[in-house]
Amino acid sequence: MKIALDPYMFRRVPLAELPGLVADLGYSRIELSPREDFLPFFTHPRAGRTQIAQFSKALDAAGVEISSVLPLYRWSGPDEAERQAAVRYWKRAIQITVDLGATVMNSEFNGRPEAPAASEAQFWRSLEELAPVFEREGIRLVLEPHPGDFIEDGRAGVDLVRGIDRDWVSFLYCAPHTFHQGGDIQGIMKYAGPLLTHVHIADSFDHRASSGLRYIVNPPGSAARVHQHLDIGQGDVDWDVFFATLAETGFDGIATVCVFAWEERARESSRHNLAQIRRYLAKHQK
């Protein structure tokens, strides 16, 4: 298993200093998520060749590698001009991934839950345009269902990934989204089978508890998808089931710590979660 850190809580740290910080926290891999000076949310990448070269040099110096690059673009959105722009952003992000020496990108479907059929049609249109680029550059793509997307259920997400039917496309199980995916960690992981190549690790509360009244969201009827990205042990995710299932299925992919809740103690949080992962792996290893 390749343990990585999503350094989003450290996004204000200068990019060239990030690899050294990550190494100091005990990690040897980074999942490069959106940051405004490199790969912003939903807009064209800002990374230039000088910045990429400096970042690559810092990675080498720290002994840290990029496990995966995580861009977020509205490639399944209902607006066609926005979709076309997202495809252009994807192409540039793929080139940046190649320049960084990485071979994996992970992302979301990024459509709309109120328009699932139209969003899926846009997704397929975008994927058809991007597939030749992924294949030419040798980049693997890992996709996850997300709360508020046109697919939220875990099994439905696996089905869509399976339907793509490309060797370079696989499935990501995101633990903090467990309760929006259906709540069945073991079932979804086993259903994915060999398609499961990536997991996200953070805790979350079960919003379905207390008869669905754990959270009071106003106004009534709000479509907000409430979830957290907490430290392991702070929520309702069953980590024994999570890690036991990884061991049972022989998972050997990327496991990214993606906790976002504690910027005021980001270093402590990052170290805590790495220690917890190692503890659970030792407990459940065969």
PDB file of C-alpha atoms in Angstrom:
ATOM      1  CA  MET A   1       0.000   0.000   0.000  1.00  0.00           C
ATOM      2  CA  LYS A   2       1.300   3.441  -0.972  1.00  0.00           C
ATOM      3  CA  ILE A   3       0.374   5.910   1.788  1.00  0.00           C
ATOM      4  CA  ALA A   4       0.120   9.536   0.629  1.00  0.00           C
ATOM      5  CA  LEU A   5      -0.876  12.879   2.106  1.00  0.00           C
ATOM      6  CA  ASP A   6      -3.267  15.329   0.516  1.00  0.00           C
ATOM      7  CA  PRO A   7      -1.602  18.576   1.654  1.00  0.00           C
ATOM      8  CA  TYR A   8      -4.673  20.783   1.206  1.00  0.00           C
ATOM      9  CA  MET A   9      -4.421  22.034   4.797  1.00  0.00           C
ATOM     10  CA  PHE A  10      -0.908  23.238   3.892  1.00  0.00           C
ATOM     11  CA  ARG A  11      -1.917  25.011   0.678  1.00  0.00           C
ATOM     12  CA  ARG A  12      -0.527  28.331   1.948  1.00  0.00           C
ATOM     13  CA  VAL A  13       2.925  26.784   2.302  1.00  0.00           C
ATOM     14  CA  PRO A  14       5.061  27.784  -0.706  1.00  0.00           C
ATOM     15  CA  LEU A  15       5.045  24.985  -3.244  1.00  0.00           C
ATOM     16  CA  ALA A  16       8.830  24.505  -3.190  1.00  0.00           C
ATOM     17  CA  GLU A  17       8.712  24.034   0.601  1.00  0.00           C
ATOM     18  CA  LEU A  18       5.867  21.506   0.529  1.00  0.00           C
ATOM     19  CA  PRO A  19       7.887  18.315  -0.164  1.00  0.00           C
ATOM     20  CA  GLY A  20      10.218  18.987   2.774  1.00  0.00           C
ATOM     21  CA  LEU A  21       7.252  19.579   5.068  1.00  0.00           C
ATOM     22  CA  VAL A  22       5.528  16.394   3.922  1.00  0.00           C
ATOM     23  CA  ALA A  23       8.721  14.394   4.498  1.00  0.00           C
ATOM     24  CA  ASP A  24       9.055  15.910   7.977  1.00  0.00           C
ATOM     25  CA  LEU A  25       5.545  14.677   8.758  1.00  0.00           C
ATOM     26  CA  GLY A  26       6.591  11.111   7.913  1.00  0.00           C
ATOM     27  CA  TYR A  27       5.145  10.766   4.419  1.00  0.00           C
ATOM     28  CA  SER A  28       7.007   9.920   1.226  1.00  0.00           C
ATOM     29  CA  ARG A  29       4.153  10.594  -1.192  1.00  0.00           C
ATOM     30  CA  ILE A  30       1.892  13.549  -2.034  1.00  0.00           C
ATOM     31  CA  GLU A  31      -1.529  13.497  -3.635  1.00  0.00           C
ATOM     32  CA  LEU A  32      -1.412  16.896  -5.312  1.00  0.00           C
ATOM     33  CA  SER A  33      -4.866  18.391  -4.847  1.00  0.00           C
ATOM     34  CA  PRO A  34      -6.057  21.826  -6.052  1.00  0.00           C
ATOM     35  CA  ARG A  35      -4.170  24.919  -4.928  1.00  0.00           C
ATOM     36  CA  GLU A  36      -4.625  28.382  -6.371  1.00  0.00           C
ATOM     37  CA  ASP A  37      -1.033  28.834  -7.540  1.00  0.00           C
ATOM     38  CA  PHE A  38      -0.777  25.502  -9.385  1.00  0.00           C
ATOM     39  CA  LEU A  39      -4.010  23.621 -10.172  1.00  0.00           C
ATOM     40  CA  PRO A  40      -6.947  25.769  -9.006  1.00  0.00           C
ATOM     41  CA  PHE A  41     -10.469  24.479  -8.561  1.00  0.00           C
ATOM     42  CA  PHE A  42     -12.476  24.531 -11.823  1.00  0.00           C
ATOM     43  CA  THR A  43     -10.204  26.880 -13.781  1.00  0.00           C
ATOM     44  CA  HIS A  44      -7.180  26.567 -16.034  1.00  0.00           C
ATOM     45  CA  PRO A  45      -3.932  25.384 -14.380  1.00  0.00           C
ATOM     46  CA  ARG A  46      -1.535  28.147 -13.292  1.00  0.00           C
ATOM     47  CA  ALA A  47       1.581  25.964 -13.281  1.00  0.00           C
ATOM     48  CA  GLY A  48       4.381  27.083 -15.618  1.00  0.00           C
ATOM     49  CA  ARG A  49       7.546  25.271 -16.658  1.00  0.00           C
ATOM     50  CA  THR A  50       9.767  27.104 -14.167  1.00  0.00           C
ATOM     51  CA  GLN A  51       7.439  26.366 -11.267  1.00  0.00           C
ATOM     52  CA  ILE A  52       7.117  22.720 -12.323  1.00  0.00           C
ATOM     53  CA  ALA A  53      10.908  22.374 -12.527  1.00  0.00           C
ATOM     54  CA  GLN A  54      11.393  23.972  -9.100  1.00  0.00           C
ATOM     55  CA  PHE A  55       8.734  21.740  -7.552  1.00  0.00           C
ATOM     56  CA  SER A  56      10.264  18.631  -9.148  1.00  0.00           C
ATOM     57  CA  LYS A  57      13.686  19.597  -7.777  1.00  0.00           C
ATOM     58  CA  ALA A  58      12.210  20.057  -4.297  1.00  0.00           C
ATOM     59  CA  LEU A  59      10.489  16.658  -4.509  1.00  0.00           C
ATOM     60  CA  ASP A  60      13.768  14.976  -5.430  1.00  0.00           C
ATOM     61  CA  ALA A  61      15.642  16.750  -2.650  1.00  0.00           C
ATOM     62  CA  ALA A  62      13.085  15.671  -0.043  1.00  0.00           C
ATOM     63  CA  GLY A  63      12.794  12.107  -1.318  1.00  0.00           C
ATOM     64  CA  VAL A  64       9.075  12.581  -1.920  1.00  0.00           C
ATOM     65  CA  GLU A  65       7.111  11.536  -5.003  1.00  0.00           C
ATOM     66  CA  ILE A  66       3.743  12.470  -6.445  1.00  0.00           C
ATOM     67  CA  SER A  67       1.477   9.469  -5.968  1.00  0.00           C
ATOM     68  CA  SER A  68      -1.377  11.100  -7.863  1.00  0.00           C
ATOM     69  CA  VAL A  69      -2.652  14.432  -9.154  1.00  0.00           C
ATOM     70  CA  LEU A  70      -6.210  15.443  -8.250  1.00  0.00           C
ATOM     71  CA  PRO A  71      -7.789  18.060 -10.538  1.00  0.00           C
ATOM     72  CA  LEU A  72     -11.433  19.116 -10.261  1.00  0.00           C
ATOM     73  CA  TYR A  73     -13.146  20.390 -13.404  1.00  0.00           C
ATOM     74  CA  ARG A  74     -16.794  20.573 -14.466  1.00  0.00           C
ATOM     75  CA  TRP A  75     -16.395  18.108 -17.300  1.00  0.00           C
ATOM     76  CA  SER A  76     -19.889  16.699 -16.744  1.00  0.00           C
ATOM     77  CA  GLY A  77     -21.665  20.006 -16.205  1.00  0.00           C
ATOM     78  CA  PRO A  78     -24.817  20.926 -18.116  1.00  0.00           C
ATOM     79  CA  ASP A  79     -23.297  24.006 -19.781  1.00  0.00           C
ATOM     80  CA  GLU A  80     -21.561  22.947 -22.997  1.00  0.00           C
ATOM     81  CA  ALA A  81     -19.140  25.878 -23.121  1.00  0.00           C
ATOM     82  CA  GLU A  82     -18.103  25.108 -19.539  1.00  0.00           C
ATOM     83  CA  ARG A  83     -17.682  21.426 -20.415  1.00  0.00           C
ATOM     84  CA  GLN A  84     -15.444  22.265 -23.371  1.00  0.00           C
ATOM     85  CA  ALA A  85     -13.360  24.538 -21.150  1.00  0.00           C
ATOM     86  CA  ALA A  86     -13.041  21.730 -18.589  1.00  0.00           C
ATOM     87  CA  VAL A  87     -11.693  19.404 -21.280  1.00  0.00           C
ATOM     88  CA  ARG A  88      -9.049  21.992 -22.165  1.00  0.00           C
ATOM     89  CA  TYR A  89      -8.115  22.297 -18.486  1.00  0.00           C
ATOM     90  CA  TRP A  90      -7.885  18.514 -18.225  1.00  0.00           C
ATOM     91  CA  LYS A  91      -5.474  18.351 -21.163  1.00  0.00           C
ATOM     92  CA  ARG A  92      -3.140  20.854 -19.549  1.00  0.00           C
ATOM     93  CA  ALA A  93      -3.384  19.067 -16.187  1.00  0.00           C
ATOM     94  CA  ILE A  94      -2.464  15.791 -17.857  1.00  0.00           C
ATOM     95  CA  GLN A  95       0.639  17.407 -19.343  1.00  0.00           C
ATOM     96  CA  ILE A  96       1.615  18.814 -15.941  1.00  0.00           C
ATOM     97  CA  THR A  97       1.189  15.342 -14.422  1.00  0.00           C
ATOM     98  CA  VAL A  98       3.512  13.924 -17.056  1.00  0.00           C
ATOM     99  CA  ASP A  99       6.054  16.694 -16.444  1.00  0.00           C
ATOM    100  CA  LEU A 100       6.021  15.862 -12.726  1.00  0.00           C
ATOM    101  CA  GLY A 101       6.778  12.224 -13.496  1.00  0.00           C
ATOM    102  CA  ALA A 102       3.466  10.979 -12.083  1.00  0.00           C
ATOM    103  CA  THR A 103       1.319   8.307 -13.735  1.00  0.00           C
ATOM    104  CA  VAL A 104      -1.987   8.526 -11.801  1.00  0.00           C
ATOM    105  CA  MET A 105      -4.743  11.139 -11.747  1.00  0.00           C
ATOM    106  CA  ASN A 106      -7.881  10.900  -9.634  1.00  0.00           C
ATOM    107  CA  SER A 107     -11.023  12.990  -9.742  1.00  0.00           C
ATOM    108  CA  GLU A 108     -14.798  13.142  -9.428  1.00  0.00           C
ATOM    109  CA  PHE A 109     -17.536  12.825 -12.049  1.00  0.00           C
ATOM    110  CA  ASN A 110     -18.508  16.462 -11.356  1.00  0.00           C
ATOM    111  CA  GLY A 111     -22.048  16.557 -12.685  1.00  0.00           C
ATOM    112  CA  ARG A 112     -25.319  17.586 -11.082  1.00  0.00           C
ATOM    113  CA  PRO A 113     -27.596  15.320  -8.985  1.00  0.00           C
ATOM    114  CA  GLU A 114     -30.753  17.037 -10.266  1.00  0.00           C
ATOM    115  CA  ALA A 115     -29.781  16.222 -13.873  1.00  0.00           C
ATOM    116  CA  PRO A 116     -28.185  12.759 -13.770  1.00  0.00           C
ATOM    117  CA  ALA A 117     -28.922  11.687 -17.340  1.00  0.00           C
ATOM    118  CA  ALA A 118     -27.751  14.958 -18.888  1.00  0.00           C
ATOM    119  CA  SER A 119     -24.658  14.964 -16.662  1.00  0.00           C
ATOM    120  CA  GLU A 120     -23.768  11.421 -17.642  1.00  0.00           C
ATOM    121  CA  ALA A 121     -24.116  12.292 -21.321  1.00  0.00           C
ATOM    122  CA  GLN A 122     -21.692  15.192 -20.819  1.00  0.00           C
ATOM    123  CA  PHE A 123     -19.323  12.923 -18.890  1.00  0.00           C
ATOM    124  CA  TRP A 124     -19.148  10.423 -21.754  1.00  0.00           C
ATOM    125  CA  ARG A 125     -18.628  13.204 -24.279  1.00  0.00           C
ATOM    126  CA  SER A 126     -15.701  14.569 -22.268  1.00  0.00           C
ATOM    127  CA  LEU A 127     -14.193  11.155 -21.646  1.00  0.00           C
ATOM    128  CA  GLU A 128     -14.291  10.308 -25.346  1.00  0.00           C
ATOM    129  CA  GLU A 129     -12.322  13.475 -26.083  1.00  0.00           C
ATOM    130  CA  LEU A 130      -9.803  12.862 -23.316  1.00  0.00           C
ATOM    131  CA  ALA A 131      -9.301   9.105 -23.663  1.00  0.00           C
ATOM    132  CA  PRO A 132      -6.730   9.395 -26.487  1.00  0.00           C
ATOM    133  CA  VAL A 133      -4.716  11.852 -24.373  1.00  0.00           C
ATOM    134  CA  PHE A 134      -4.705   9.602 -21.296  1.00  0.00           C
ATOM    135  CA  GLU A 135      -3.714   6.635 -23.448  1.00  0.00           C
ATOM    136  CA  ARG A 136      -0.985   8.481 -25.329  1.00  0.00           C
ATOM    137  CA  GLU A 137       0.570   9.795 -22.118  1.00  0.00           C
ATOM    138  CA  GLY A 138       0.243   6.548 -20.152  1.00  0.00           C
ATOM    139  CA  ILE A 139      -1.802   8.122 -17.344  1.00  0.00           C
ATOM    140  CA  ARG A 140      -4.182   6.049 -15.216  1.00  0.00           C
ATOM    141  CA  LEU A 141      -7.461   7.669 -14.114  1.00  0.00           C
ATOM    142  CA  VAL A 142      -9.219   6.834 -10.836  1.00  0.00           C
ATOM    143  CA  LEU A 143     -12.784   8.078 -10.312  1.00  0.00           C
ATOM    144  CA  GLU A 144     -15.035   8.418  -7.262  1.00  0.00           C
ATOM    145  CA  PRO A 145     -18.721   9.134  -6.667  1.00  0.00           C
ATOM    146  CA  HIS A 146     -19.083  12.255  -4.566  1.00  0.00           C
ATOM    147  CA  PRO A 147     -21.865  13.749  -2.418  1.00  0.00           C
ATOM    148  CA  GLY A 148     -23.754  16.167  -4.651  1.00  0.00           C
ATOM    149  CA  ASP A 149     -22.624  14.549  -7.900  1.00  0.00           C
ATOM    150  CA  PHE A 150     -24.793  12.850 -10.516  1.00  0.00           C
ATOM    151  CA  ILE A 151     -23.697   9.541  -8.997  1.00  0.00           C
ATOM    152  CA  GLU A 152     -23.415   9.363  -5.214  1.00  0.00           C
ATOM    153  CA  ASP A 153     -24.025   5.682  -4.485  1.00  0.00           C
ATOM    154  CA  GLY A 154     -20.908   3.521  -4.253  1.00  0.00           C
ATOM    155  CA  ARG A 155     -22.148   0.565  -6.269  1.00  0.00           C
ATOM    156  CA  ALA A 156     -23.521   2.845  -8.963  1.00  0.00           C
ATOM    157  CA  GLY A 157     -20.095   4.500  -9.137  1.00  0.00           C
ATOM    158  CA  VAL A 158     -18.425   1.111  -9.559  1.00  0.00           C
ATOM    159  CA  ASP A 159     -20.921   0.255 -12.291  1.00  0.00           C
ATOM    160  CA  LEU A 160     -20.104   3.410 -14.233  1.00  0.00           C
ATOM    161  CA  VAL A 161     -16.365   2.841 -13.935  1.00  0.00           C
ATOM    162  CA  ARG A 162     -16.830  -0.761 -15.058  1.00  0.00           C
ATOM    163  CA  GLY A 163     -18.881   0.466 -18.003  1.00  0.00           C
ATOM    164  CA  ILE A 164     -15.992   2.648 -19.183  1.00  0.00           C
ATOM    165  CA  ASP A 165     -14.194  -0.672 -19.736  1.00  0.00           C
ATOM    166  CA  ARG A 166     -10.686   0.713 -20.077  1.00  0.00           C
ATOM    167  CA  ASP A 167      -7.697  -0.876 -18.379  1.00  0.00           C
ATOM    168  CA  TRP A 168      -6.439   2.557 -17.292  1.00  0.00           C
ATOM    169  CA  VAL A 169      -9.665   3.596 -15.483  1.00  0.00           C
ATOM    170  CA  SER A 170     -10.427   2.370 -11.953  1.00  0.00           C
ATOM    171  CA  PHE A 171     -12.419   3.174  -8.794  1.00  0.00           C
ATOM    172  CA  LEU A 172     -11.658   5.212  -5.669  1.00  0.00           C
ATOM    173  CA  TYR A 173     -13.410   4.481  -2.367  1.00  0.00           C
ATOM    174  CA  CYS A 174     -13.620   7.613  -0.220  1.00  0.00           C
ATOM    175  CA  ALA A 175     -14.110   6.731   3.458  1.00  0.00           C
ATOM    176  CA  PRO A 176     -15.512  10.124   4.564  1.00  0.00           C
ATOM    177  CA  HIS A 177     -18.219   9.707   1.924  1.00  0.00           C
ATOM    178  CA  THR A 178     -19.188   6.285   3.279  1.00  0.00           C
ATOM    179  CA  PHE A 179     -22.619   7.334   4.493  1.00  0.00           C
ATOM    180  CA  HIS A 180     -23.535   9.101   1.249  1.00  0.00           C
ATOM    181  CA  GLN A 181     -22.397   6.054  -0.730  1.00  0.00           C
ATOM    182  CA  GLY A 182     -24.753   3.695   1.084  1.00  0.00           C
ATOM    183  CA  GLY A 183     -22.896   2.954   4.304  1.00  0.00           C
ATOM    184  CA  ASP A 184     -21.620  -0.483   3.236  1.00  0.00           C
ATOM    185  CA  ILE A 185     -17.815  -0.279   3.302  1.00  0.00           C
ATOM    186  CA  GLN A 186     -17.145  -3.982   2.892  1.00  0.00           C
ATOM    187  CA  GLY A 187     -19.859  -4.533   0.306  1.00  0.00           C
ATOM    188  CA  ILE A 188     -18.786  -1.691  -1.971  1.00  0.00           C
ATOM    189  CA  MET A 189     -15.083  -2.530  -1.759  1.00  0.00           C
ATOM    190  CA  LYS A 190     -15.757  -6.173  -2.590  1.00  0.00           C
ATOM    191  CA  TYR A 191     -18.175  -5.177  -5.327  1.00  0.00           C
ATOM    192  CA  ALA A 192     -15.421  -3.077  -6.896  1.00  0.00           C
ATOM    193  CA  GLY A 193     -12.974  -5.968  -6.708  1.00  0.00           C
ATOM    194  CA  PRO A 194      -9.857  -5.350  -8.827  1.00  0.00           C
ATOM    195  CA  LEU A 195     -11.282  -1.971  -9.923  1.00  0.00           C
ATOM    196  CA  LEU A 196     -10.491  -0.642  -6.427  1.00  0.00           C
ATOM    197  CA  THR A 197      -7.039   0.925  -6.736  1.00  0.00           C
ATOM    198  CA  HIS A 198      -7.259   4.010  -4.509  1.00  0.00           C
ATOM    199  CA  VAL A 199      -8.809   4.951  -1.162  1.00  0.00           C
ATOM    200  CA  HIS A 200      -9.236   8.247   0.659  1.00  0.00           C
ATOM    201  CA  ILE A 201      -8.857   8.167   4.421  1.00  0.00           C
ATOM    202  CA  ALA A 202     -10.676  10.552   6.758  1.00  0.00           C
ATOM    203  CA  ASP A 203     -13.494  10.127   9.249  1.00  0.00           C
ATOM    204  CA  SER A 204     -17.063  11.424   9.088  1.00  0.00           C
ATOM    205  CA  PHE A 205     -20.289  11.337  11.051  1.00  0.00           C
ATOM    206  CA  ASP A 206     -23.245   9.330   9.820  1.00  0.00           C
ATOM    207  CA  HIS A 207     -25.733  12.023   8.785  1.00  0.00           C
ATOM    208  CA  ARG A 208     -28.485   9.374   8.691  1.00  0.00           C
ATOM    209  CA  ALA A 209     -28.334   8.832  12.478  1.00  0.00           C
ATOM    210  CA  SER A 210     -30.974  10.065  14.919  1.00  0.00           C
ATOM    211  CA  SER A 211     -33.720   9.459  12.367  1.00  0.00           C
ATOM    212  CA  GLY A 212     -31.917  11.720   9.920  1.00  0.00           C
ATOM    213  CA  LEU A 213     -31.884  14.584  12.424  1.00  0.00           C
ATOM    214  CA  ARG A 214     -28.223  14.544  13.463  1.00  0.00           C
ATOM    215  CA  TYR A 215     -27.819  17.768  11.500  1.00  0.00           C
ATOM    216  CA  ILE A 216     -30.416  20.502  11.261  1.00  0.00           C
ATOM    217  CA  VAL A 217     -29.944  22.138   7.867  1.00  0.00           C
ATOM    218  CA  ASN A 218     -31.883  25.260   6.993  1.00  0.00           C
ATOM    219  CA  PRO A 219     -33.963  26.051   5.107  1.00  0.00           C
ATOM    220  CA  PRO A 220     -35.987  22.819   5.335  1.00  0.00           C
ATOM    221  CA  GLY A 221     -35.572  20.728   2.218  1.00  0.00           C
ATOM    222  CA  SER A 222     -32.042  21.965   1.548  1.00  0.00           C
ATOM    223  CA  ALA A 223     -30.159  19.708  -0.841  1.00  0.00           C
ATOM    224  CA  ALA A 224     -26.860  20.221   1.005  1.00  0.00           C
ATOM    225  CA  ARG A 225     -24.773  17.042   1.407  1.00  0.00           C
ATOM    226  CA  VAL A 226     -23.297  17.394   4.883  1.00  0.00           C
ATOM    227  CA  HIS A 227     -20.144  15.422   5.627  1.00  0.00           C
ATOM    228  CA  GLN A 228     -16.759  15.902   7.272  1.00  0.00           C
ATOM    229  CA  HIS A 229     -13.099  14.995   6.676  1.00  0.00           C
ATOM    230  CA  LEU A 230     -12.016  14.353  10.272  1.00  0.00           C
ATOM    231  CA  ASP A 231      -9.132  12.554  11.930  1.00  0.00           C
ATOM    232  CA  ILE A 232      -9.427   8.777  12.166  1.00  0.00           C
ATOM    233  CA  GLY A 233     -11.459   7.985  15.277  1.00  0.00           C
ATOM    234  CA  GLN A 234     -13.445  11.211  15.440  1.00  0.00           C
ATOM    235  CA  GLY A 235     -16.439  10.024  13.426  1.00  0.00           C
ATOM    236  CA  ASP A 236     -18.575   6.982  12.682  1.00  0.00           C
ATOM    237  CA  VAL A 237     -16.550   5.198   9.978  1.00  0.00           C
ATOM    238  CA  ASP A 238     -15.827   1.612  11.067  1.00  0.00           C
ATOM    239  CA  TRP A 239     -12.073   1.516  10.602  1.00  0.00           C
ATOM    240  CA  ASP A 240     -11.735  -2.123  11.584  1.00  0.00           C
ATOM    241  CA  VAL A 241     -14.079  -3.051   8.741  1.00  0.00           C
ATOM    242  CA  PHE A 242     -12.301  -0.649   6.381  1.00  0.00           C
ATOM    243  CA  PHE A 243      -8.802  -2.000   6.982  1.00  0.00           C
ATOM    244  CA  ALA A 244      -9.884  -5.619   7.356  1.00  0.00           C
ATOM    245  CA  THR A 245     -11.548  -5.432   3.945  1.00  0.00           C
ATOM    246  CA  LEU A 246      -8.450  -3.900   2.389  1.00  0.00           C
ATOM    247  CA  ALA A 247      -6.428  -6.779   3.796  1.00  0.00           C
ATOM    248  CA  GLU A 248      -8.963  -9.386   2.688  1.00  0.00           C
ATOM    249  CA  THR A 249      -9.049  -8.070  -0.867  1.00  0.00           C
ATOM    250  CA  GLY A 250      -5.265  -7.751  -1.100  1.00  0.00           C
ATOM    251  CA  PHE A 251      -5.432  -4.015  -1.742  1.00  0.00           C
ATOM    252  CA  ASP A 252      -2.057  -2.666  -2.844  1.00  0.00           C
ATOM    253  CA  GLY A 253      -2.974   0.716  -4.288  1.00  0.00           C
ATOM    254  CA  ILE A 254      -2.806   4.322  -3.089  1.00  0.00           C
ATOM    255  CA  ALA A 255      -4.197   5.298   0.325  1.00  0.00           C
ATOM    256  CA  THR A 256      -4.405   9.069   0.751  1.00  0.00           C
ATOM    257  CA  VAL A 257      -4.949  10.871   4.042  1.00  0.00           C
ATOM    258  CA  CYS A 258      -7.375  13.656   3.128  1.00  0.00           C
ATOM    259  CA  VAL A 259      -8.320  15.342   6.385  1.00  0.00           C
ATOM    260  CA  PHE A 260      -9.418  18.972   5.992  1.00  0.00           C
ATOM    261  CA  ALA A 261     -10.988  19.843   9.337  1.00  0.00           C
ATOM    262  CA  TRP A 262      -8.017  20.931  11.397  1.00  0.00           C
ATOM    263  CA  GLU A 263      -5.919  23.617   9.718  1.00  0.00           C
ATOM    264  CA  GLU A 264      -5.041  25.045  13.125  1.00  0.00           C
ATOM    265  CA  ARG A 265      -3.262  21.769  13.992  1.00  0.00           C
ATOM    266  CA  ALA A 266      -2.553  20.373  10.554  1.00  0.00           C
ATOM    267  CA  ARG A 267       0.846  18.911  11.467  1.00  0.00           C
ATOM    268  CA  GLU A 268      -0.473  17.070  14.512  1.00  0.00           C
ATOM    269  CA  SER A 269      -3.443  15.803  12.482  1.00  0.00           C
ATOM    270  CA  SER A 270      -1.243  14.518   9.653  1.00  0.00           C
ATOM    271  CA  ARG A 271       1.058  12.638  12.026  1.00  0.00           C
ATOM    272  CA  HIS A 272      -1.876  11.228  13.999  1.00  0.00           C
ATOM    273  CA  ASN A 273      -3.539   9.767  10.932  1.00  0.00           C
ATOM    274  CA  LEU A 274      -0.337   8.192   9.635  1.00  0.00           C
ATOM    275  CA  ALA A 275       0.166   6.515  13.020  1.00  0.00           C
ATOM    276  CA  GLN A 276      -3.428   5.285  13.028  1.00  0.00           C
ATOM    277  CA  ILE A 277      -3.100   3.825   9.529  1.00  0.00           C
ATOM    278  CA  ARG A 278       0.026   1.933  10.553  1.00  0.00           C
ATOM    279  CA  ARG A 279      -1.717   0.649  13.672  1.00  0.00           C
ATOM    280  CA  TYR A 280      -4.721  -0.644  11.741  1.00  0.00           C
ATOM    281  CA  LEU A 281      -2.540  -2.177   9.033  1.00  0.00           C
ATOM    282  CA  ALA A 282      -0.531  -4.058  11.656  1.00  0.00           C
ATOM    283  CA  LYS A 283      -3.749  -5.208  13.329  1.00  0.00           C
ATOM    284  CA  HIS A 284      -5.347  -6.550  10.163  1.00  0.00           C
ATOM    285  CA  GLN A 285      -2.421  -7.716   8.077  1.00  0.00           C
ATOM    286  CA  LYS A 286      -2.664 -11.363   7.095  1.00  0.00           C
TER     287      LYS A 286
END
